[in-house]
PDB file of C-alpha atoms and ligand atoms in Angstrom:
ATOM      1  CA  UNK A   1       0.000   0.000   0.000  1.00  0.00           C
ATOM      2  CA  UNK A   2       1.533   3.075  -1.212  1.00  0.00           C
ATOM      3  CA  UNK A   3       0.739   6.549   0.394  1.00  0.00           C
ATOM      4  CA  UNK A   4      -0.090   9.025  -1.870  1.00  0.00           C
ATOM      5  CA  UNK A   5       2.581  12.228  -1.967  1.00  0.00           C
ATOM      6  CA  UNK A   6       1.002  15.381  -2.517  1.00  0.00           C
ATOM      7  CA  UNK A   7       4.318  17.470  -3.562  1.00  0.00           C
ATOM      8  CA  UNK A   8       4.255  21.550  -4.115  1.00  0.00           C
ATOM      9  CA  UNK A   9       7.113  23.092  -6.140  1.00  0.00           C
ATOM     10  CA  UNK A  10       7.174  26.661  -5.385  1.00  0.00           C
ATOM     11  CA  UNK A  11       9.333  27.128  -7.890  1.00  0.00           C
ATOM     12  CA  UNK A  12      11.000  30.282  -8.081  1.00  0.00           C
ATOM     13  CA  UNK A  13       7.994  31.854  -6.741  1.00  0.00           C
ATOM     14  CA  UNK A  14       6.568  33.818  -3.425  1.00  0.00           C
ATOM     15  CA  UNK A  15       8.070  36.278  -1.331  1.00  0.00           C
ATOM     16  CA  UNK A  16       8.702  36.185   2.404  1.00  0.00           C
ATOM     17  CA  UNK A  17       5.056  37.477   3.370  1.00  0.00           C
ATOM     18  CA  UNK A  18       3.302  35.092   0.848  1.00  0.00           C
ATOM     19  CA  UNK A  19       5.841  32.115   1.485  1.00  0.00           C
ATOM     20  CA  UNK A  20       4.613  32.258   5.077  1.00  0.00           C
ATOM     21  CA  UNK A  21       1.055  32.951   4.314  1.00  0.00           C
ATOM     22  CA  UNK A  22       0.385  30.248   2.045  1.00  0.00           C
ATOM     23  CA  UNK A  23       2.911  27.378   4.266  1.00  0.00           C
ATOM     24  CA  UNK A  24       0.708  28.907   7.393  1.00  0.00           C
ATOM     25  CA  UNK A  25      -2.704  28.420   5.625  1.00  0.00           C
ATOM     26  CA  UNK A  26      -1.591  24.461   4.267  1.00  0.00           C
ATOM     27  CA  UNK A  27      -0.268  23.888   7.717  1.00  0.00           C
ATOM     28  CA  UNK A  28      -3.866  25.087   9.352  1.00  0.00           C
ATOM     29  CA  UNK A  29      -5.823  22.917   6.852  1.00  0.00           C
ATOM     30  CA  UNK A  30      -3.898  19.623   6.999  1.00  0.00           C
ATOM     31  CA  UNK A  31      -5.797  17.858   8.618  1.00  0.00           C
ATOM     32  CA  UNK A  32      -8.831  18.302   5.838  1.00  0.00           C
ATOM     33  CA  UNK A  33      -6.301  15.838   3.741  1.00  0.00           C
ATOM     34  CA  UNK A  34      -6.998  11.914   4.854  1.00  0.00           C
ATOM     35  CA  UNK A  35      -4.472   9.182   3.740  1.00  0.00           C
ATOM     36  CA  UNK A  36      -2.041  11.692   1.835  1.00  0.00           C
ATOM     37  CA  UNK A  37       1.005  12.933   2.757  1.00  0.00           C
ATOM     38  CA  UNK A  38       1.637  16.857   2.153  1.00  0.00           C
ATOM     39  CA  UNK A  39       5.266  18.223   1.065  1.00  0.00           C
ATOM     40  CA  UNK A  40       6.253  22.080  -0.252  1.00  0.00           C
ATOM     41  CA  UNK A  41       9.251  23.040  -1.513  1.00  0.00           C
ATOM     42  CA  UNK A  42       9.799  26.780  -1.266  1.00  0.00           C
ATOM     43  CA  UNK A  43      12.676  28.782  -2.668  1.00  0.00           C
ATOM     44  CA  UNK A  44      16.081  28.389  -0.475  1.00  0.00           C
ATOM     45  CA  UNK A  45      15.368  31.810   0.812  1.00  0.00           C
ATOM     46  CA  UNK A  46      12.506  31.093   2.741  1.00  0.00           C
ATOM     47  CA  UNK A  47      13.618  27.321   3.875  1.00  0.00           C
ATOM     48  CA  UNK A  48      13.070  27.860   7.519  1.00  0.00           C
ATOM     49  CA  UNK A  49      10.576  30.633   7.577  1.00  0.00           C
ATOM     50  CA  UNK A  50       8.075  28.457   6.131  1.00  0.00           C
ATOM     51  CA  UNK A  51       9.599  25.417   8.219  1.00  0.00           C
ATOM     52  CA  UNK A  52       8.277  27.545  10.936  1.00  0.00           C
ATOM     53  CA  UNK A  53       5.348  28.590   9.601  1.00  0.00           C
ATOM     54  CA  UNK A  54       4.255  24.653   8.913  1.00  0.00           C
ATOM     55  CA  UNK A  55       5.283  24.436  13.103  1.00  0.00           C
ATOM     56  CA  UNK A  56       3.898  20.847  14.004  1.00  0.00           C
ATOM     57  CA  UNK A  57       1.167  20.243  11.458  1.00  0.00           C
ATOM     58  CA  UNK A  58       1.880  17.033   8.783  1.00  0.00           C
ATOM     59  CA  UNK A  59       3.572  18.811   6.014  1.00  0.00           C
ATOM     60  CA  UNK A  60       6.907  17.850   4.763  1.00  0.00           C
ATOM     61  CA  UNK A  61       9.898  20.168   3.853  1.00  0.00           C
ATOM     62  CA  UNK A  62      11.781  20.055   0.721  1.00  0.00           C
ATOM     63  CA  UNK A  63      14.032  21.823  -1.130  1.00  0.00           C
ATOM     64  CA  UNK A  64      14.147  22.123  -4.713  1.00  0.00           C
ATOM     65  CA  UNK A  65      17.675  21.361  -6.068  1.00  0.00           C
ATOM     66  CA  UNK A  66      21.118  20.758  -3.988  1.00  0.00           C
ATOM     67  CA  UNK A  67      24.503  20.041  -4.408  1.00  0.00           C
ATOM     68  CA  UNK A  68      26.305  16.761  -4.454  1.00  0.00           C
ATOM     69  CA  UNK A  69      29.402  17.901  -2.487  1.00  0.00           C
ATOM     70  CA  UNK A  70      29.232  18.109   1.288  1.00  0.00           C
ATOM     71  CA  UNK A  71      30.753  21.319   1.786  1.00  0.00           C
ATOM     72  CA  UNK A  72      33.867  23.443   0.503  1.00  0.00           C
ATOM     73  CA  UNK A  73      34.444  25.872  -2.504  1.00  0.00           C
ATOM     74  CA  UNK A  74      30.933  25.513  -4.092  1.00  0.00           C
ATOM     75  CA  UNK A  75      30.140  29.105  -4.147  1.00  0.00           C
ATOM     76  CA  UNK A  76      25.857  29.327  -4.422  1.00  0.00           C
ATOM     77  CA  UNK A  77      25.536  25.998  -3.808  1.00  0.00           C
ATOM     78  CA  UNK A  78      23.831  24.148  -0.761  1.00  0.00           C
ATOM     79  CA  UNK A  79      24.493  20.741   0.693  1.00  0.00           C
ATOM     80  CA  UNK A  80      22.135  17.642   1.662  1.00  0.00           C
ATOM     81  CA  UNK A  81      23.628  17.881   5.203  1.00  0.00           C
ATOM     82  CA  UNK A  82      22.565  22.223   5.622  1.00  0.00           C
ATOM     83  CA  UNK A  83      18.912  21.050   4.438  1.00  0.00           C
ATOM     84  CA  UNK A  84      18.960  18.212   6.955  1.00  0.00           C
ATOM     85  CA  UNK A  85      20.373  21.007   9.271  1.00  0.00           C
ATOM     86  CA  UNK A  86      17.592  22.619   8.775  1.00  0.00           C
ATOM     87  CA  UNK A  87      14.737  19.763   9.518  1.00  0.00           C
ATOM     88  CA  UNK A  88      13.954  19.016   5.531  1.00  0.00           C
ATOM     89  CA  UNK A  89      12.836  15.666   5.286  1.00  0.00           C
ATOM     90  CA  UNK A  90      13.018  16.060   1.120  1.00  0.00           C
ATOM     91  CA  UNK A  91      14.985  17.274  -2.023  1.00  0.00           C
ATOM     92  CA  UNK A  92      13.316  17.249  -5.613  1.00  0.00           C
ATOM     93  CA  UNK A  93      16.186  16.297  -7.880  1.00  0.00           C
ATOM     94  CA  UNK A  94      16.486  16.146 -12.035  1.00  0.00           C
ATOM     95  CA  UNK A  95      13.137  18.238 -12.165  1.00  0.00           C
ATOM     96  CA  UNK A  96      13.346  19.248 -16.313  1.00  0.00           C
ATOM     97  CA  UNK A  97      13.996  22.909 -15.708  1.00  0.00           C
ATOM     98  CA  UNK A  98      17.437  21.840 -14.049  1.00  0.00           C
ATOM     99  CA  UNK A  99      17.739  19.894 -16.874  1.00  0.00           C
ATOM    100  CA  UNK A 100      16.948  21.809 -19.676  1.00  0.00           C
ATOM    101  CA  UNK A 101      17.357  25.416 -18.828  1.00  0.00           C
ATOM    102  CA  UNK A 102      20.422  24.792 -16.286  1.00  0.00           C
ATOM    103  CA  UNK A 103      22.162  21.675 -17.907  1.00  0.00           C
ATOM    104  CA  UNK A 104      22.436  19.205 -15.755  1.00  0.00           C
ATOM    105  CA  UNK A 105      22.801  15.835 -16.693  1.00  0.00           C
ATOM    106  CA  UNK A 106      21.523  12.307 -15.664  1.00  0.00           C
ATOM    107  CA  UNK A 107      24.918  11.636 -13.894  1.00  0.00           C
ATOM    108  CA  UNK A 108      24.756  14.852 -11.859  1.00  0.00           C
ATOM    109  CA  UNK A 109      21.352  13.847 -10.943  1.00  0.00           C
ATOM    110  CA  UNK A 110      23.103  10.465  -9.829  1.00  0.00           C
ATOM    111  CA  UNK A 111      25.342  12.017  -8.087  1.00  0.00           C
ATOM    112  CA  UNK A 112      23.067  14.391  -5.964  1.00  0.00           C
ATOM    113  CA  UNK A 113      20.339  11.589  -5.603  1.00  0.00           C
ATOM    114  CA  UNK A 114      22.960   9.251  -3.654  1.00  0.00           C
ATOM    115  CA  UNK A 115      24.519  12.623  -1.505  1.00  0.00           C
ATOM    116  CA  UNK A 116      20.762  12.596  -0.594  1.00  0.00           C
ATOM    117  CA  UNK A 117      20.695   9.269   0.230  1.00  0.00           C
ATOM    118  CA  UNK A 118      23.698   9.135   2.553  1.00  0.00           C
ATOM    119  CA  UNK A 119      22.565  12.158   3.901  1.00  0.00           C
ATOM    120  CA  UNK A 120      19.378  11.356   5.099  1.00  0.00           C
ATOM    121  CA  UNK A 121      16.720  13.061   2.557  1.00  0.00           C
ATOM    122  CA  UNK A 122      14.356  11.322   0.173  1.00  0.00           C
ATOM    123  CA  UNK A 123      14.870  12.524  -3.141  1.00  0.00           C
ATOM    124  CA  UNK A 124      11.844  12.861  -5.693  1.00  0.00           C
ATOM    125  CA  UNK A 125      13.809  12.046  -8.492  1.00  0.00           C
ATOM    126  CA  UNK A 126      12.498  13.718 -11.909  1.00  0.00           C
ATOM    127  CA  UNK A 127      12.317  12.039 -14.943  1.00  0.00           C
ATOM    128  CA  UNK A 128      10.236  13.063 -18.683  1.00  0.00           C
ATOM    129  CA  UNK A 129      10.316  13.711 -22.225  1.00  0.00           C
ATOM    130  CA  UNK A 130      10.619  16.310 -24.546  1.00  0.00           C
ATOM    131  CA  UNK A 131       7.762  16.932 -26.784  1.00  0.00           C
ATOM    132  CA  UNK A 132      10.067  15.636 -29.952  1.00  0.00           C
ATOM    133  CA  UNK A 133      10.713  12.509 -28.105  1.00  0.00           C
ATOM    134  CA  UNK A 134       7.209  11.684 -27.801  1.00  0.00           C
ATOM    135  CA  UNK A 135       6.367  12.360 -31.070  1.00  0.00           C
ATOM    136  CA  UNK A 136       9.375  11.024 -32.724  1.00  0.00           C
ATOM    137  CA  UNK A 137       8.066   7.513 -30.682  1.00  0.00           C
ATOM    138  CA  UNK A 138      10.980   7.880 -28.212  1.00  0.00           C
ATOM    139  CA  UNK A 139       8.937   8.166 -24.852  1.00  0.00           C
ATOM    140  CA  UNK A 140      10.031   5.275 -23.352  1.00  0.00           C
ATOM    141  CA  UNK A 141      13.466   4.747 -24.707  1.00  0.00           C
ATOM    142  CA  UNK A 142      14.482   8.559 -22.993  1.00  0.00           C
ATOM    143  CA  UNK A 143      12.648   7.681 -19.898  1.00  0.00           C
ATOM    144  CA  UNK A 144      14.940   4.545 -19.613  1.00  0.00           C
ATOM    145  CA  UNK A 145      17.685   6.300 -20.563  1.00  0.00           C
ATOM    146  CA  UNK A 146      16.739   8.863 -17.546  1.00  0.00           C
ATOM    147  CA  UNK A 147      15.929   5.795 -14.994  1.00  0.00           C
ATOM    148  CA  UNK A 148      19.426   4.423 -15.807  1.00  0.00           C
ATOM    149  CA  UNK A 149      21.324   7.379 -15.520  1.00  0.00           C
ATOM    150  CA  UNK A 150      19.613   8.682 -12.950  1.00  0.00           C
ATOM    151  CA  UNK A 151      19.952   5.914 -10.268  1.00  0.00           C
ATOM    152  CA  UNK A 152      22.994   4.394 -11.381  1.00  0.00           C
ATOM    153  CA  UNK A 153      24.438   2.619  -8.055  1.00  0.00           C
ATOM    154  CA  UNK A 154      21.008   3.231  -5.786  1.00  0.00           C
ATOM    155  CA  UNK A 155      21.073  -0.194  -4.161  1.00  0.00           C
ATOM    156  CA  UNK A 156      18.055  -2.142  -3.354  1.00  0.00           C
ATOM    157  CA  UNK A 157      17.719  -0.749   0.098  1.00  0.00           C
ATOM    158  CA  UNK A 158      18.206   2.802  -0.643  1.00  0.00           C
ATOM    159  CA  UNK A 159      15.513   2.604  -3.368  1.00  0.00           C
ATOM    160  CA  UNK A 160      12.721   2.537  -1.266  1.00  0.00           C
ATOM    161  CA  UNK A 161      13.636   5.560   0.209  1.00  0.00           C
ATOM    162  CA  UNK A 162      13.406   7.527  -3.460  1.00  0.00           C
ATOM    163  CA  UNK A 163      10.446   9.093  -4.610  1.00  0.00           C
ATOM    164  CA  UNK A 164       9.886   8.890  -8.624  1.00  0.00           C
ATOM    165  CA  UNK A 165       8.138  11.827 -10.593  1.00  0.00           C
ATOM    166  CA  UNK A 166       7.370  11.431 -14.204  1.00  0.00           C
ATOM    167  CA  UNK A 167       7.188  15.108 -15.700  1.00  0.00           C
ATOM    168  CA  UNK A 168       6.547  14.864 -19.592  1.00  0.00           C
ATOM    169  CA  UNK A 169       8.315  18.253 -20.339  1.00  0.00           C
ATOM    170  CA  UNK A 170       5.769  19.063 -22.641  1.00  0.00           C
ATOM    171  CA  UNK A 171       3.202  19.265 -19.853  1.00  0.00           C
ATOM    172  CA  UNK A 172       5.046  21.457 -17.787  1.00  0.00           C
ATOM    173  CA  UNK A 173       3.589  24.791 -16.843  1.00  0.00           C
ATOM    174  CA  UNK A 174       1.875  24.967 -19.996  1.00  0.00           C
ATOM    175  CA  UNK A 175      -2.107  23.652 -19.421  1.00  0.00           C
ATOM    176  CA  UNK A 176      -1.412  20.109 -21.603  1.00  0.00           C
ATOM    177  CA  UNK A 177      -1.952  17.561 -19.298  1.00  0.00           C
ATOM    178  CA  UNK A 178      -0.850  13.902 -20.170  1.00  0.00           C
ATOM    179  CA  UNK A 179      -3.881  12.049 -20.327  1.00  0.00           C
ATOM    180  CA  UNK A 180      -4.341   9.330 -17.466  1.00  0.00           C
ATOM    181  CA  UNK A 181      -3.531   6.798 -20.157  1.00  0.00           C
ATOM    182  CA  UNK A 182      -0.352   8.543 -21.135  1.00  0.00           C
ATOM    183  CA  UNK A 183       0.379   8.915 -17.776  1.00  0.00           C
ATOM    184  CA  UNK A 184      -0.292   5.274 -16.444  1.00  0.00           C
ATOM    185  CA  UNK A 185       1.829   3.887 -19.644  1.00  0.00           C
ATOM    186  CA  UNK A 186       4.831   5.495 -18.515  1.00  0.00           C
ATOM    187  CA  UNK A 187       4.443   4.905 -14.497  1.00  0.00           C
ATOM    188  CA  UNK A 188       3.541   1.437 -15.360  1.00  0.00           C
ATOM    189  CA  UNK A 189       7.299   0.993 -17.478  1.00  0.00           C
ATOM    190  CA  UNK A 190       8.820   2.754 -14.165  1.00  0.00           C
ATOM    191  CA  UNK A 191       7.459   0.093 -12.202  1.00  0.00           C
ATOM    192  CA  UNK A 192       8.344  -2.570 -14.817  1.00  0.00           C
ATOM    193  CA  UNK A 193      12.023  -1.080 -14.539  1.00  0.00           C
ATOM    194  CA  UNK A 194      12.231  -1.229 -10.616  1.00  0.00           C
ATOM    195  CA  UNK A 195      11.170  -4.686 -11.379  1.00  0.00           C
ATOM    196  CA  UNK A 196      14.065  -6.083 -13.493  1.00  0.00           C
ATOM    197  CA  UNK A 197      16.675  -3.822 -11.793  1.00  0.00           C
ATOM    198  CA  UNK A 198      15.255  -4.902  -8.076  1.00  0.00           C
ATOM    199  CA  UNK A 199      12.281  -7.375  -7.687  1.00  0.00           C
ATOM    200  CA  UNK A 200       8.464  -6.823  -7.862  1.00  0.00           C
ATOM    201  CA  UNK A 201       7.985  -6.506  -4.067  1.00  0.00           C
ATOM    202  CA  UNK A 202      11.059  -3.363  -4.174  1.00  0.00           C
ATOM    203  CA  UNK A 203       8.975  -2.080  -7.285  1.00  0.00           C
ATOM    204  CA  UNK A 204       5.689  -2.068  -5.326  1.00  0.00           C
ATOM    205  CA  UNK A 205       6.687   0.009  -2.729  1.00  0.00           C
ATOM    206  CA  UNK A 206       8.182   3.182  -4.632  1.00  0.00           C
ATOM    207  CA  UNK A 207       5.847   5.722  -5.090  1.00  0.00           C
ATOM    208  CA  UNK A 208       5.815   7.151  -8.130  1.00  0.00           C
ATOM    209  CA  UNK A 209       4.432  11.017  -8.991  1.00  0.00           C
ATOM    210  CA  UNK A 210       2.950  12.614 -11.829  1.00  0.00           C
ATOM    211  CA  UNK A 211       3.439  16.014 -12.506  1.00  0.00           C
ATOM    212  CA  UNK A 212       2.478  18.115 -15.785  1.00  0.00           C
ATOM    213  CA  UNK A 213      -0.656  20.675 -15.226  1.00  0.00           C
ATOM    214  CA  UNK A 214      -1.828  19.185 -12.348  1.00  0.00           C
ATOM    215  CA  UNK A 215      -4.913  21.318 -11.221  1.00  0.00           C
ATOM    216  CA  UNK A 216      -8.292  20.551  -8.777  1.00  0.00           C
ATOM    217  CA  UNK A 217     -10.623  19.341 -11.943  1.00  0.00           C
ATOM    218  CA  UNK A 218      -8.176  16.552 -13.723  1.00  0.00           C
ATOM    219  CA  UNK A 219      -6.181  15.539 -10.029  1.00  0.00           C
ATOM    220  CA  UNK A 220      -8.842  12.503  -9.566  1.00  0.00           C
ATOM    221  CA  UNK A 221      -8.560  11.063 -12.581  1.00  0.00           C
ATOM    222  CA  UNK A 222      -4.960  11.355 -12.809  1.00  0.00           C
ATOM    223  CA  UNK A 223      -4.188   9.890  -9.456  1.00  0.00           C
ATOM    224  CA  UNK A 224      -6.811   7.271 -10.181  1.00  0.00           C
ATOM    225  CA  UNK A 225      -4.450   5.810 -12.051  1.00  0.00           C
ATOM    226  CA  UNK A 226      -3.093   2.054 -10.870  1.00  0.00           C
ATOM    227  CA  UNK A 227       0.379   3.119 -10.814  1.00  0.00           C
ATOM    228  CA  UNK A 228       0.174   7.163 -10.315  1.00  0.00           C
ATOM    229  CA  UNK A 229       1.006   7.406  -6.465  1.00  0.00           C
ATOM    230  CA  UNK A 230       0.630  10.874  -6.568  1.00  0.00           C
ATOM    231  CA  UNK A 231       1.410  14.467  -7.741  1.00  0.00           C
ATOM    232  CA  UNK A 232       4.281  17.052  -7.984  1.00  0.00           C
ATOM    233  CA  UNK A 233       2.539  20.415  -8.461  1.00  0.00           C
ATOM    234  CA  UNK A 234       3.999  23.750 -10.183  1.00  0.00           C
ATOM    235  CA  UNK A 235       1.348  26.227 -10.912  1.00  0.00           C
ATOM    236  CA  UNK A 236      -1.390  24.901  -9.104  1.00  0.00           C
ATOM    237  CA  UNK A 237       0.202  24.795  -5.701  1.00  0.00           C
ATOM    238  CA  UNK A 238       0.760  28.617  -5.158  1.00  0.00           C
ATOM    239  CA  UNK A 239      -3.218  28.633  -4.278  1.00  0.00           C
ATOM    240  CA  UNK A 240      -3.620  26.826  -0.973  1.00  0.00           C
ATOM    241  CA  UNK A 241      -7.153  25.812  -1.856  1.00  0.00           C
ATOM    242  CA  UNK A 242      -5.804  23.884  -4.846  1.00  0.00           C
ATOM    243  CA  UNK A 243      -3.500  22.287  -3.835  1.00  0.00           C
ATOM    244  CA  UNK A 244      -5.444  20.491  -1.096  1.00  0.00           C
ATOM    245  CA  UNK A 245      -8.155  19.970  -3.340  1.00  0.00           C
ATOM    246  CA  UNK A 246      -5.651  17.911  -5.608  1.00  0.00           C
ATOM    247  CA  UNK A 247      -4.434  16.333  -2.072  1.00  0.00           C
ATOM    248  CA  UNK A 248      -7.984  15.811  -1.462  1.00  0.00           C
ATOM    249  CA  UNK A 249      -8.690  13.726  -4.842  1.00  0.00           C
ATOM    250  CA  UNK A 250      -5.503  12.157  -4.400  1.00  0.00           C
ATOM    251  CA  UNK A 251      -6.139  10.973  -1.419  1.00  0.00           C
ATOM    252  CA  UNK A 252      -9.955   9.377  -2.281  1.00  0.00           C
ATOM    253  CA  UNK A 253      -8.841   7.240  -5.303  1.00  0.00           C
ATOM    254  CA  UNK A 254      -5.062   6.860  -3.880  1.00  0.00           C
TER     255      UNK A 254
HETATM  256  C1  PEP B 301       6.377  21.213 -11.858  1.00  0.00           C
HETATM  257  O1  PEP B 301       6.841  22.269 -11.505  1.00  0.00           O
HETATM  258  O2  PEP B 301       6.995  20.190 -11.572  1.00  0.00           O
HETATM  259  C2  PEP B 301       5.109  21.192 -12.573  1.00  0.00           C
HETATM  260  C3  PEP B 301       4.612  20.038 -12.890  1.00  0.00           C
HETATM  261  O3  PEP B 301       4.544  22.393 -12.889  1.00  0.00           O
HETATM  262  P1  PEP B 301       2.998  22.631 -13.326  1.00  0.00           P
HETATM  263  O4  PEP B 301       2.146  21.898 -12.348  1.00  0.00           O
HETATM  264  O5  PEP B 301       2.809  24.112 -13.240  1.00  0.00           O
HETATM  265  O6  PEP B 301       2.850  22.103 -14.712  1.00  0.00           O
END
């Protein structure tokens, strides 16, 4: 039985008054959201303001990107031992805007994923095609490509400690939304993968995300899905009342 994970990605988004606001109003609704976990990710900046805003309520902390390096001469970089430092329990890792606007590749998304692992934090590891891959046919030979890359070394125990997000690219930020069959074809080859790299039981227990124009009105048919274990949220979870409406539907079909 997988938990549903209800992931916000502030992006580069809020300020220090509407970073608290919106952590303080999740934080005071939580408990409207049954059999789902909750997680934000603000900006850096305003890491342990909205840690403090969330106080004891069940939302989880996560940052958006780190560093694979533990400390040193990595000027603007942050380590996975400062955001367990700071109480994060999270990091989202390989999301397609580190990717493809910043350049980083499947091995530095290795690399960071098991710094995260030794560390402590579960990484929600990113994975999704470009619209040309998908209509070129190439879906599921890029996603492996990703999956390989990506978690190169991750042994069977640290596994189940890694969140998996499939992101088509295409459906980022823009309104498309994969459809749930779309969405369940490629979450259902994740699974398959866990399964030859690990075993079936391994594979079962890895929660995999969908994220792409997640919003209140498509979240239940989405996470309806067999192997759609829940969402990572852009747009949609700047507006506390969305989000936990999508946490809401997540959490009836989850
Ligand atoms: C995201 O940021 O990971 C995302 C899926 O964004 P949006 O929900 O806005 O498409």
């Amino acid at each position: 039985m997988r938990t549903p994970l209800i992931a916000g990605n502030w992006k580069m988004n809020t300020d220090s008054n509407s970073a608290a606001a919106l952590a303080s109003e999740i934080a005071k609704r939580a408990g409207e959201v049954q059999d789902a976990e909750l997680l934000v990710c603000p900006p850096n900046v305003y890491l342990t303001l909205v840690r403090d805003a969330i106080g004891d309520a069940s939302v989880a902390l996560g940052a958006q990107n780190m560093y694979h390096e533990a400390n040193g001469a990595f000027t603007g970089e942050i380590s996975a031992a400062m955001l367990c430092d700071l109480g994060l329990q999270y990091v989202i890792l390989g999301h397609s805007e580190r990717r493809h606007i910043l350049g980083e590749s499947d091995s530095d998304v290795n690399k960071k994923a098991l710094a995260a692992l030794a560390a402590g934090l579960v990484p929600v590891v990113c994975v999704g095609e470009q619209l040309a891959d998908r209509e070129a046919g190439k879906t599921a030979e890029v996603i492996r490509g990703q999956f390989d890359g990506s978690l190169a070394g991750i042994t069977a125990e640290q596994i189940q400690s890694v969140v998996l997000a499939y992101e088509p690219v295409w459906a980022i930020g823009t309104g498309k939304v994969a459809t749930p069959e779309q969405a369940e074809e490629v979450h259902a080859d994740l699974r398959k993968q866990l399964t030859e790299r690990y075993n079936s039981e391994i594979a079962e227990s890895v929660r995999i995300l969908y994220g792409g124009s997640v919003k209140p009105d498509n979240a239940a048919e989405l996470l309806g899905q067999p192997n759609v274990d829940g969402a990572l949220i852009g747009g949609a979870s700047l507006k506390a009342d969305d989000f936990l409406a999508i946490a809401t539907a997540g959490a009836a079909v989850g």
